[in-house]
Amino acid sequence: YIKLTQKQASLNLLLVMESAYMAEAYLNLILAVFMRNEVKLSQSIYIETLMRKWRSKIERLHLDCSSIKSPANLGDSRVRDAKAMFDLRNKVAHSYPDTKDLKLGTMWFHQSYPILPKAVSFESFTIALNNQLPSVDDAIFCMKAADQLIAFLTELIEDRFVEGFKMLAEANPLGFNESKKIYGVPFGQKVIFAFFGAN
């Protein structure tokens, strides 16, 4: 039972982290592919653009990138859910303690002796740190939030570029043409074998 619980906790944690990484990587790929030349050409502006927090990147996407239809609606529920996902990622990745999550109960002390309102198992106090770990519901929420943020970001891209960009996003590996300064797919989604007979 304990091993199963630990495995489930590890899986939940992995799903939360990977969901946030996936969404942020997609946002960063949009910046890499569509970034305006005037942003790229200034080293200080380029670095500042890349180092912004995710929400600021989205807020400035139409300014920093070409081929973005319009400013993002930051009041969209998908952006709100993304904030909850990134907050949870930061909490578990950086061990930001949340007193609400860590609270197990109330106790008083008489000299050095703890006094509880009623008798409870000591085990509930020994596993307090587990309260920081994401639950199954948290993991499922983060997966959905990441998918929804990606859909939201895709809607911002001009329609004529969406299919090509999706191909880039799904490509592995992704190539960068140094002479043209553009990203591309070095290997297509299909592998074609041709056999020629000898004359």
CSV table of C-alpha atoms in Angstrom, one decimal:
chain,number,residue,atom,x,y,z
A,1,TYR,CA,0.0,0.0,0.0
A,2,ILE,CA,2.8,2.4,0.9
A,3,LYS,CA,4.7,1.6,-2.3
A,4,LEU,CA,1.6,2.1,-4.4
A,5,THR,CA,0.9,5.4,-2.7
A,6,GLN,CA,4.5,6.6,-3.3
A,7,LYS,CA,4.3,5.5,-7.0
A,8,GLN,CA,1.0,7.4,-7.4
A,9,ALA,CA,2.5,10.5,-5.7
A,10,SER,CA,5.5,10.3,-8.0
A,11,LEU,CA,3.3,9.9,-11.1
A,12,ASN,CA,1.1,12.9,-10.0
A,13,LEU,CA,4.2,15.0,-9.5
A,14,LEU,CA,5.6,14.0,-12.9
A,15,LEU,CA,2.3,14.8,-14.7
A,16,VAL,CA,2.1,18.3,-13.0
A,17,MET,CA,5.7,19.1,-13.9
A,18,GLU,CA,5.5,17.7,-17.5
A,19,SER,CA,2.2,19.5,-18.2
A,20,ALA,CA,3.7,22.9,-17.2
A,21,TYR,CA,6.9,22.1,-19.2
A,22,MET,CA,4.9,21.2,-22.3
A,23,ALA,CA,2.8,24.3,-22.2
A,24,GLU,CA,5.8,26.6,-21.6
A,25,ALA,CA,7.8,24.9,-24.3
A,26,TYR,CA,5.0,25.5,-26.8
A,27,LEU,CA,4.9,29.1,-25.9
A,28,ASN,CA,8.7,29.4,-26.3
A,29,LEU,CA,8.5,27.7,-29.7
A,30,ILE,CA,6.0,30.3,-30.9
A,31,LEU,CA,8.5,33.0,-29.8
A,32,ALA,CA,11.4,31.2,-31.5
A,33,VAL,CA,9.5,30.7,-34.8
A,34,PHE,CA,7.6,34.0,-35.1
A,35,MET,CA,9.8,36.5,-33.3
A,36,ARG,CA,10.2,39.8,-35.1
A,37,ASN,CA,13.7,40.6,-36.5
A,38,GLU,CA,13.9,43.9,-34.5
A,39,VAL,CA,13.5,41.8,-31.3
A,40,LYS,CA,16.1,39.3,-32.4
A,41,LEU,CA,18.7,41.9,-33.5
A,42,SER,CA,18.9,43.6,-30.1
A,43,GLN,CA,20.7,41.2,-27.7
A,44,SER,CA,19.3,42.9,-24.6
A,45,ILE,CA,15.7,42.9,-25.9
A,46,TYR,CA,16.1,39.4,-27.2
A,47,ILE,CA,17.3,38.1,-23.8
A,48,GLU,CA,14.7,40.1,-21.9
A,49,THR,CA,11.9,38.7,-24.1
A,50,LEU,CA,13.1,35.1,-23.5
A,51,MET,CA,13.4,35.6,-19.8
A,52,ARG,CA,10.0,37.0,-19.1
A,53,LYS,CA,7.5,35.0,-17.1
A,54,TRP,CA,4.9,33.0,-19.1
A,55,ARG,CA,2.0,35.4,-18.6
A,56,SER,CA,4.1,38.4,-19.8
A,57,LYS,CA,5.2,36.5,-22.8
A,58,ILE,CA,1.6,35.9,-23.8
A,59,GLU,CA,0.7,39.5,-23.0
A,60,ARG,CA,3.4,40.8,-25.4
A,61,LEU,CA,3.1,38.0,-28.0
A,62,HIS,CA,1.5,40.2,-30.6
A,63,LEU,CA,4.2,42.8,-30.2
A,64,ASP,CA,7.2,40.5,-30.1
A,65,CYS,CA,6.0,38.1,-32.9
A,66,SER,CA,4.8,38.4,-36.4
A,67,SER,CA,1.9,36.2,-37.6
A,68,ILE,CA,-0.1,36.7,-34.4
A,69,LYS,CA,-3.7,37.7,-35.1
A,70,SER,CA,-4.4,40.0,-32.1
A,71,PRO,CA,-3.5,40.7,-28.5
A,72,ALA,CA,-4.3,37.7,-26.2
A,73,ASN,CA,-7.3,37.9,-24.0
A,74,LEU,CA,-5.7,37.4,-20.6
A,75,GLY,CA,-9.2,37.1,-19.0
A,76,ASP,CA,-9.8,33.8,-20.8
A,77,SER,CA,-10.5,30.9,-18.5
A,78,ARG,CA,-7.7,28.9,-20.1
A,79,VAL,CA,-5.2,31.6,-19.0
A,80,ARG,CA,-6.7,31.5,-15.5
A,81,ASP,CA,-6.3,27.7,-15.4
A,82,ALA,CA,-2.8,28.0,-16.7
A,83,LYS,CA,-1.9,30.2,-13.8
A,84,ALA,CA,-3.2,27.6,-11.4
A,85,MET,CA,-1.1,25.0,-13.2
A,86,PHE,CA,2.1,27.1,-13.1
A,87,ASP,CA,1.4,28.0,-9.4
A,88,LEU,CA,1.2,24.3,-8.6
A,89,ARG,CA,4.3,23.6,-10.6
A,90,ASN,CA,6.2,26.3,-8.7
A,91,LYS,CA,4.9,25.1,-5.4
A,92,VAL,CA,6.2,21.6,-5.9
A,93,ALA,CA,9.3,22.5,-7.9
A,94,HIS,CA,10.5,25.2,-5.5
A,95,SER,CA,9.0,23.8,-2.3
A,96,TYR,CA,7.0,27.0,-1.6
A,97,PRO,CA,5.2,26.1,1.6
A,98,ASP,CA,1.5,26.7,1.8
A,99,THR,CA,0.4,26.9,5.4
A,100,LYS,CA,-3.2,26.0,4.4
A,101,ASP,CA,-2.0,22.8,2.8
A,102,LEU,CA,0.4,21.9,5.6
A,103,LYS,CA,-2.0,22.5,8.4
A,104,LEU,CA,-3.0,19.3,10.2
A,105,GLY,CA,-4.8,20.5,13.2
A,106,THR,CA,-4.5,22.7,16.3
A,107,MET,CA,-2.6,21.8,19.4
A,108,TRP,CA,-1.7,23.6,22.7
A,109,PHE,CA,1.3,22.9,24.9
A,110,HIS,CA,1.4,22.4,28.6
A,111,GLN,CA,5.1,22.9,29.3
A,112,SER,CA,6.6,20.5,26.8
A,113,TYR,CA,3.6,18.3,26.4
A,114,PRO,CA,1.3,18.7,23.3
A,115,ILE,CA,-2.4,18.7,24.0
A,116,LEU,CA,-4.8,17.9,21.2
A,117,PRO,CA,-8.5,18.6,21.1
A,118,LYS,CA,-9.1,14.9,20.7
A,119,ALA,CA,-7.1,11.7,20.4
A,120,VAL,CA,-5.8,11.2,16.8
A,121,SER,CA,-3.3,8.9,15.2
A,122,PHE,CA,0.3,10.2,15.4
A,123,GLU,CA,0.7,9.0,11.7
A,124,SER,CA,-1.3,12.0,10.5
A,125,PHE,CA,1.4,14.3,11.9
A,126,THR,CA,4.4,12.2,10.5
A,127,ILE,CA,3.2,12.5,6.9
A,128,ALA,CA,2.6,16.3,6.9
A,129,LEU,CA,5.0,16.8,4.0
A,130,ASN,CA,2.8,14.6,1.8
A,131,ASN,CA,0.2,17.3,1.9
A,132,GLN,CA,2.4,19.3,-0.5
A,133,LEU,CA,2.4,16.6,-3.1
A,134,PRO,CA,-0.1,17.0,-5.9
A,135,SER,CA,-3.2,14.8,-5.9
A,136,VAL,CA,-4.6,12.7,-8.8
A,137,ASP,CA,-7.1,15.5,-9.4
A,138,ASP,CA,-4.3,18.1,-9.5
A,139,ALA,CA,-2.4,16.0,-12.1
A,140,ILE,CA,-5.5,15.6,-14.3
A,141,PHE,CA,-6.3,19.3,-14.0
A,142,CYS,CA,-2.8,20.3,-15.0
A,143,MET,CA,-2.9,18.0,-18.1
A,144,LYS,CA,-6.1,19.6,-19.2
A,145,ALA,CA,-4.9,23.1,-18.4
A,146,ALA,CA,-1.7,22.5,-20.5
A,147,ASP,CA,-3.8,21.2,-23.5
A,148,GLN,CA,-6.2,24.1,-23.2
A,149,LEU,CA,-3.4,26.7,-23.0
A,150,ILE,CA,-1.8,25.2,-26.1
A,151,ALA,CA,-5.2,25.4,-27.9
A,152,PHE,CA,-5.5,29.1,-26.7
A,153,LEU,CA,-2.0,29.9,-28.1
A,154,THR,CA,-2.7,28.1,-31.4
A,155,GLU,CA,-5.8,30.3,-31.9
A,156,LEU,CA,-3.6,33.4,-31.7
A,157,ILE,CA,-1.5,32.3,-34.7
A,158,GLU,CA,-2.6,33.4,-38.2
A,159,ASP,CA,-4.6,30.5,-39.7
A,160,ARG,CA,-2.3,30.1,-42.8
A,161,PHE,CA,0.6,29.2,-40.5
A,162,VAL,CA,-1.1,26.9,-38.0
A,163,GLU,CA,-0.7,23.6,-39.9
A,164,GLY,CA,3.0,24.2,-40.5
A,165,PHE,CA,3.6,25.3,-37.0
A,166,LYS,CA,1.9,22.2,-35.6
A,167,MET,CA,4.2,20.1,-37.7
A,168,LEU,CA,7.2,21.9,-36.2
A,169,ALA,CA,5.8,21.5,-32.7
A,170,GLU,CA,5.4,17.7,-33.2
A,171,ALA,CA,8.7,17.3,-34.9
A,172,ASN,CA,11.6,15.4,-33.3
A,173,PRO,CA,14.2,16.6,-33.8
A,174,LEU,CA,13.7,20.2,-34.8
A,175,GLY,CA,16.4,21.9,-37.0
A,176,PHE,CA,17.7,25.5,-37.2
A,177,ASN,CA,18.9,26.7,-40.6
A,178,GLU,CA,21.8,29.1,-39.6
A,179,SER,CA,22.0,30.8,-43.0
A,180,LYS,CA,18.3,31.5,-43.3
A,181,LYS,CA,17.8,31.9,-39.5
A,182,ILE,CA,14.6,29.8,-39.4
A,183,TYR,CA,13.5,26.6,-37.8
A,184,GLY,CA,12.5,23.6,-39.8
A,185,VAL,CA,12.0,19.9,-39.8
A,186,PRO,CA,15.1,18.1,-41.0
A,187,PHE,CA,13.2,14.8,-41.2
A,188,GLY,CA,9.6,14.7,-42.5
A,189,GLN,CA,6.8,12.7,-41.0
A,190,LYS,CA,7.1,10.1,-43.8
A,191,VAL,CA,10.1,8.0,-44.7
A,192,ILE,CA,10.1,7.0,-48.4
A,193,PHE,CA,12.2,4.2,-49.6
A,194,ALA,CA,12.8,3.8,-53.4
A,195,PHE,CA,14.3,0.8,-55.1
A,196,PHE,CA,15.8,1.2,-58.6
A,197,GLY,CA,16.6,-1.8,-60.8
A,198,ALA,CA,20.0,-2.0,-62.4
A,199,ASN,CA,20.1,-1.7,-66.2
